[in-house]
Tab-separated table of C-alpha atoms in Angstrom:
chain	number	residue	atom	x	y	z
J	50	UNK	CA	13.220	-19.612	95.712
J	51	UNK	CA	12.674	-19.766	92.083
J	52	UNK	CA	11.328	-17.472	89.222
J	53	UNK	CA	8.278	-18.041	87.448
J	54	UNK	CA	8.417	-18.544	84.325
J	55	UNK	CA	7.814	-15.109	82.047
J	56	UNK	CA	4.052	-15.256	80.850
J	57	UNK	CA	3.657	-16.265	77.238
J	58	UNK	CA	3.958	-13.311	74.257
J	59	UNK	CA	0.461	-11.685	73.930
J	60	UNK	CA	-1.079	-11.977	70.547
J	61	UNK	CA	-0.663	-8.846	68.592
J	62	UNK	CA	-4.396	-7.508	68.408
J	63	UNK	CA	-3.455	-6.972	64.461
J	64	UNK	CA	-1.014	-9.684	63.267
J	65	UNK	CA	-1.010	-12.183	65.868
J	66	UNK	CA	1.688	-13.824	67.915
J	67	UNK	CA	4.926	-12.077	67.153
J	68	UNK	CA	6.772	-14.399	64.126
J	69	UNK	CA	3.833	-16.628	63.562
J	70	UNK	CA	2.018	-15.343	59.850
J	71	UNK	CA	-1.518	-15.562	59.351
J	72	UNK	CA	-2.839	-19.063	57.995
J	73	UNK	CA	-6.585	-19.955	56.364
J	74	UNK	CA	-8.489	-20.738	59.215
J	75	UNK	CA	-7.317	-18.503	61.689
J	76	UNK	CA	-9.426	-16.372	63.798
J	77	UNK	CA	-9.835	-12.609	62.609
J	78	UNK	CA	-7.377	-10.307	63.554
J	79	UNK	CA	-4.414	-12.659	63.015
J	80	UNK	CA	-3.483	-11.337	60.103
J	81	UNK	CA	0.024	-11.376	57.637
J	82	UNK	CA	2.260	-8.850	57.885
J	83	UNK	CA	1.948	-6.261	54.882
J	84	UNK	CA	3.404	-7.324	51.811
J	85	UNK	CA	6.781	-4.615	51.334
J	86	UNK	CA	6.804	-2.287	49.252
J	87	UNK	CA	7.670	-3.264	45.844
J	88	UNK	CA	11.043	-1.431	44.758
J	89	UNK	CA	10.643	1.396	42.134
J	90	UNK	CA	11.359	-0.179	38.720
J	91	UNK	CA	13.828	2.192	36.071
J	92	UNK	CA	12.171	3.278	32.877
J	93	UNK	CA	14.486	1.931	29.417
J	94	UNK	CA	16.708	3.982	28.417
J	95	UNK	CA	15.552	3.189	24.339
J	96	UNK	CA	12.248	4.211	25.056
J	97	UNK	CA	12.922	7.367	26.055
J	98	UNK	CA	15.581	7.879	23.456
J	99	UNK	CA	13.375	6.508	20.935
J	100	UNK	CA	10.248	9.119	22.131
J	101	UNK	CA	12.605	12.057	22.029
J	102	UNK	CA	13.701	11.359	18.542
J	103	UNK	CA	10.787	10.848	17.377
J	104	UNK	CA	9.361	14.271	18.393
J	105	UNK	CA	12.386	15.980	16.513
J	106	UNK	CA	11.968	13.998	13.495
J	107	UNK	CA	15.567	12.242	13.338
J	108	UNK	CA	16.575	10.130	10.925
J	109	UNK	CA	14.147	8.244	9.215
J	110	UNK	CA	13.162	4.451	10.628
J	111	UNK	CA	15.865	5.110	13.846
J	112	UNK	CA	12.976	5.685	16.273
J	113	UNK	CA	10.985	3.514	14.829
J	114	UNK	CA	14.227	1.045	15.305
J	115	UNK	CA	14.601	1.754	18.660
J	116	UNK	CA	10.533	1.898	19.836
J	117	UNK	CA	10.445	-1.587	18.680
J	118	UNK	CA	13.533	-2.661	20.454
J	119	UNK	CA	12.558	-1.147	23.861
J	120	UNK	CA	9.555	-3.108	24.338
J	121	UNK	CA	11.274	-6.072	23.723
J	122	UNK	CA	13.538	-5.016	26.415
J	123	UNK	CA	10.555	-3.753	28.595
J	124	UNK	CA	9.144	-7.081	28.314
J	125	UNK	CA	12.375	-9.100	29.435
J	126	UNK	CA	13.567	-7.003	32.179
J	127	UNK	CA	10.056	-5.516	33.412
J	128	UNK	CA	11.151	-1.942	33.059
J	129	UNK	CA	8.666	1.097	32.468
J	130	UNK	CA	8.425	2.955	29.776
J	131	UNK	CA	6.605	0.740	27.643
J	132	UNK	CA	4.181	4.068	26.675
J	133	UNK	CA	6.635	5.938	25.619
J	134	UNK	CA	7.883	3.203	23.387
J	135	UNK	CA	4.304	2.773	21.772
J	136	UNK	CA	4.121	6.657	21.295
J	137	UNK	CA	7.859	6.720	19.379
J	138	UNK	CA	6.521	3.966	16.893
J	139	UNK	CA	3.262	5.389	16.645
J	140	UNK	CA	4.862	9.126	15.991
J	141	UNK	CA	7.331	8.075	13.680
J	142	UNK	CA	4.935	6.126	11.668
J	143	UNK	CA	2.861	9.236	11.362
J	144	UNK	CA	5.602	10.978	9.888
J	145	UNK	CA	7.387	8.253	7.483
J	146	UNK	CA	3.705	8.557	5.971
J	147	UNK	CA	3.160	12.188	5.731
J	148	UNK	CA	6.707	12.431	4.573
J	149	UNK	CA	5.874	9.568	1.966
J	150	UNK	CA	2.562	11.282	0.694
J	151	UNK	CA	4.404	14.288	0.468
J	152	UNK	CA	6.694	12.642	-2.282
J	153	UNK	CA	4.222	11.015	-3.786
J	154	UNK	CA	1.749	13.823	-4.531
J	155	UNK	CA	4.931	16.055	-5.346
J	156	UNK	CA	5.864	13.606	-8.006
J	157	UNK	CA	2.561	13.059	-9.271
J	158	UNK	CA	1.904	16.993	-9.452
J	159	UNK	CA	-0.825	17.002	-6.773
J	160	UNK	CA	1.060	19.688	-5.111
J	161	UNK	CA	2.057	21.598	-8.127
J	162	UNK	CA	0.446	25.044	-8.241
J	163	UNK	CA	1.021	25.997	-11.937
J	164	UNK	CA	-2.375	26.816	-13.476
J	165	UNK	CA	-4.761	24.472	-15.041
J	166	UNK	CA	-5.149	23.713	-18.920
J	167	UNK	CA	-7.011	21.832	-21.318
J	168	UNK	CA	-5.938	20.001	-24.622
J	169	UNK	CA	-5.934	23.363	-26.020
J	170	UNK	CA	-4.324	25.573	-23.979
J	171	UNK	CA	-6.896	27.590	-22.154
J	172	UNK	CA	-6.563	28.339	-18.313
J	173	UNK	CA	-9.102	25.916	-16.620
J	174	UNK	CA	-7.829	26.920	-12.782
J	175	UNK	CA	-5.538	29.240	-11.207
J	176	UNK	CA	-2.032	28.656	-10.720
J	177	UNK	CA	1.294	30.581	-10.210
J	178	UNK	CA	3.769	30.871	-13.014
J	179	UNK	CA	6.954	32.372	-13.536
J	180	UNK	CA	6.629	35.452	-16.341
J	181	UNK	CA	8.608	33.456	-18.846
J	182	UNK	CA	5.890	31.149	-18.926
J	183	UNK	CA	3.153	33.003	-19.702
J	184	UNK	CA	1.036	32.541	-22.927
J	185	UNK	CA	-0.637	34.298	-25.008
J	186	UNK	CA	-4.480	34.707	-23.853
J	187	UNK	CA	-3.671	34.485	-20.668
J	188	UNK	CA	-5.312	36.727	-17.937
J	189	UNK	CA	-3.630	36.784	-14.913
J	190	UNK	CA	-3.056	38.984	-11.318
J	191	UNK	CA	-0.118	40.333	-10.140
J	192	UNK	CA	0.871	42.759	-7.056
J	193	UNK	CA	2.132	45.588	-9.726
J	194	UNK	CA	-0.421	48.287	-9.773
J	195	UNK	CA	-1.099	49.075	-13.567
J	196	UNK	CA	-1.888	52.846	-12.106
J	197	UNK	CA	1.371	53.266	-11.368
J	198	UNK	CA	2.097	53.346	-15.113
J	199	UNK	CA	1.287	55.507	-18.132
J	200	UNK	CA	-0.054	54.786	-21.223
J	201	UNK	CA	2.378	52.620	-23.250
J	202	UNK	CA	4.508	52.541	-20.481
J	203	UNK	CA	7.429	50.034	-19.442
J	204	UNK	CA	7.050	47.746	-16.475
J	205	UNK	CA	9.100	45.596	-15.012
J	206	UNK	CA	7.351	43.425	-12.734
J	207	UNK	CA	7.386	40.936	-9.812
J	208	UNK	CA	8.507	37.765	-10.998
J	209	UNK	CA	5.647	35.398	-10.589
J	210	UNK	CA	1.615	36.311	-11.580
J	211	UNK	CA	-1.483	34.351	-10.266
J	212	UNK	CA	-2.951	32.959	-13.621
J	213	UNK	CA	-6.609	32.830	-13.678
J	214	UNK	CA	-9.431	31.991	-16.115
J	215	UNK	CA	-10.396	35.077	-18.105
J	216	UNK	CA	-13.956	34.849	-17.059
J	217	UNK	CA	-12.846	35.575	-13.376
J	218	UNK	CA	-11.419	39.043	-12.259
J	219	UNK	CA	-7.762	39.769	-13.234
J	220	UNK	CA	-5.850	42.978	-14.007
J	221	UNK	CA	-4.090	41.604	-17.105
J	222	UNK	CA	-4.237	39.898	-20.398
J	223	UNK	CA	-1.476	38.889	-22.765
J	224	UNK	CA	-1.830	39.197	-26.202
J	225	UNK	CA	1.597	38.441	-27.081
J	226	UNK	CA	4.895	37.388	-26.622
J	227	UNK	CA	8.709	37.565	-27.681
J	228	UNK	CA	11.868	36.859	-27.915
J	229	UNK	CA	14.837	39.055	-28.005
J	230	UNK	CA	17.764	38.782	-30.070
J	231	UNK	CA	20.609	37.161	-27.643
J	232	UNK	CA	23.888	39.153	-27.518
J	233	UNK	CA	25.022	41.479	-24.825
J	234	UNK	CA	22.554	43.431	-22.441
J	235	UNK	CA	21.364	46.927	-25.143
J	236	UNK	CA	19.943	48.799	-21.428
J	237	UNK	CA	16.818	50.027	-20.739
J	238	UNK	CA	16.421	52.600	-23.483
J	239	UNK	CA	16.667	50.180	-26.914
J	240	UNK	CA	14.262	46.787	-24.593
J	241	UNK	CA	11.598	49.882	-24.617
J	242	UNK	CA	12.418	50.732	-28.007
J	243	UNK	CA	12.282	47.209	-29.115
J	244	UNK	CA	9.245	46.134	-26.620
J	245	UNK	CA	7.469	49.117	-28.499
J	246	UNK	CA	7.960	48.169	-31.787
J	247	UNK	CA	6.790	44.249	-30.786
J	248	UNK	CA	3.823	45.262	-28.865
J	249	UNK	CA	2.224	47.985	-31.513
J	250	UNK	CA	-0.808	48.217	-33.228
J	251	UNK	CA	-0.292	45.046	-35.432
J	252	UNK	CA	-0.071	42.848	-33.106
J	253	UNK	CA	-2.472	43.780	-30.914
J	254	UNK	CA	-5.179	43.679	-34.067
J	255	UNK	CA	-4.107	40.148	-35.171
J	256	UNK	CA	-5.433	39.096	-31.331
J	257	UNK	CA	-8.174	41.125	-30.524
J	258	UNK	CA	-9.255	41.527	-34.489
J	259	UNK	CA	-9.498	44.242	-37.208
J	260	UNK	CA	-12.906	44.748	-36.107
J	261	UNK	CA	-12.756	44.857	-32.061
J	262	UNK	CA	-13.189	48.392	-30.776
J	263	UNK	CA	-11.184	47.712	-27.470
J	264	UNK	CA	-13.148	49.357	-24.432
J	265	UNK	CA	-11.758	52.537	-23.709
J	266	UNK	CA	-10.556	52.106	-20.588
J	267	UNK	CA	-7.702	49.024	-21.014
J	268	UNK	CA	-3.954	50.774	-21.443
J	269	UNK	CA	-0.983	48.655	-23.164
J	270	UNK	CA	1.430	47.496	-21.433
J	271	UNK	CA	4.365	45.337	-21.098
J	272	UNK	CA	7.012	43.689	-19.338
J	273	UNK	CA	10.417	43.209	-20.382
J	274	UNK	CA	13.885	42.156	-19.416
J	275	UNK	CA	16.094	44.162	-16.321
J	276	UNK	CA	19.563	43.835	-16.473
J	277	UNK	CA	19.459	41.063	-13.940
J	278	UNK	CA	16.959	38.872	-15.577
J	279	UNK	CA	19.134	39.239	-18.918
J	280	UNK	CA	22.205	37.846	-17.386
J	281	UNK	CA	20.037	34.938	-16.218
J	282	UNK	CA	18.950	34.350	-19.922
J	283	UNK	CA	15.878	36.279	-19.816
J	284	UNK	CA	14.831	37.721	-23.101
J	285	UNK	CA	11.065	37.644	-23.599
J	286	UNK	CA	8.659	40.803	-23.768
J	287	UNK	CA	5.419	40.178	-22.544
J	288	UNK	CA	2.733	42.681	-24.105
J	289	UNK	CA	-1.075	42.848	-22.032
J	290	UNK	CA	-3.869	44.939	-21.832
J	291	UNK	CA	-5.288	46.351	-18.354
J	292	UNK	CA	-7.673	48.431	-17.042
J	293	UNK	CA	-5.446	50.980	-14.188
J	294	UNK	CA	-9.137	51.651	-12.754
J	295	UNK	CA	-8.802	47.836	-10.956
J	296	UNK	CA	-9.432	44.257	-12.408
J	297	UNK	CA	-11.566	43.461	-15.356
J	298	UNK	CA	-13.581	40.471	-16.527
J	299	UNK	CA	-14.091	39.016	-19.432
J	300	UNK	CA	-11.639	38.634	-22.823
J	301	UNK	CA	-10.910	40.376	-25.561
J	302	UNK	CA	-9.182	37.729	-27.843
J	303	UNK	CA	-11.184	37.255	-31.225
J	304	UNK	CA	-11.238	34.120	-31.523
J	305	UNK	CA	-9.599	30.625	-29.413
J	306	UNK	CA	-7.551	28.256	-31.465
């Protein structure tokens, strides 16, 4: 007695006869296998390394460096990270320029905030400036507050003023400046005696005029030397009128070289 043969494989309802792949032509339902799964691909190590520097702002052109090297890389191996890449040149591009304007506009005095002049010395727009370089006819701010002082009195005051045009609101103008003999430190006592003597009547008549009837309510005033400033060469007294009521428009200089 023999055994029948075992009946023939039944098509797979979805891909056909087991081990036979799905050809043009065939009837529907015989279908290929799905493709597998494509393996997860690593992301480049320089294009990460190249992001992250960027963002802190290493060394100049390095990330840029690197960037461009990873997608080189990205395109022979067919790694990710080809974004990131982009982004590092991209970011560090951005900043080599800022950084480059920077220089250039500091150079050029773009970014200098010292007041504005014309050919003849007047303020045209405001501007910081240390005390030793402040002129005579200037008007200027500062954070001191002129009620603070008396009449005559001695201040010694922050070391930088916001220079302004007269015709705009400041609490003081300087109508003169000078020098010190050099030599040892004399204290407080003899700079007030000698900051008295420079700032008196005289002088302030040869700026405003022998005419000018000064309103009633600007003070004299000046700034002078502190021990510290004199060791760091410092000798200049700087004499100004202000109103202690708050700021005050206008000048009263005679006349403008």
């Amino acid at each position: 007695m023999s055994i029948p043969p075992p009946p023939p494989p039944e098509p797979d309802p979805q891909w056909g006869p087991r081990g036979q792949a799905w050809q043009p032509g065939d009837p529907p339902g015989w279908n290929a296998p799905p493709a597998p799964a494509p393996m997860s691909q690593r992301t480049n190590v320089l294009a990460i390394v190249a992001f992250v520097m960027s963002i802190v702002c290493a060394i100049p052109l390095v990330p840029l460096i690197l960037g461009i090297v990873a997608l080189n890389q990205i395109r022979e191996r067919g790694e990710n990270g080809k974004g990131l890449a982009i982004a590092a040149i991209v970011i560090h591009s951005m900043t080599l320029v800022f950084y480059a304007f920077v220089l250039v506009a500091g150079l050029s005095g773009v970014l200098d905030d010292a007041p504005k002049r014309d050919t003849g010395g007047q303020v045209t727009a405001p501007g910081s400036s240390e005390l030793e370089n402040i002129r005579t006819g200037d008007c200027f701010n500062t954070e001191d507050d002129l009620a603070q002082y008396n009449d005559k009195d001695a201040a010694e005051a922050a070391p930088s003023v916001r220079i302004v045009p007269c015709d705009q609101p400041h609490k003081g103008e300087v109508y003169a400046v000078f020098d010190l003999e050099d030599g040892v430190y004399p204290g407080t006592e003899r700079l007030v005696s000698s900051a008295d003597e420079s700032c008196g009547s005289t002088a302030l008549t040869d700026y405003a005029g022998p005419a000018t009837k000064l309103p009633a309510e600007l003070n004299s005033y000046y700034y002078f030397p502190s021990s510290d400033t004199w060791t760091l060469g410092d000798r200049q007294v700087t004499c100004f009128l202000g109103d202690p009521g708050g700021p005050s428009t206008g000048s009263v200089r005679a006349s403008v070289p």
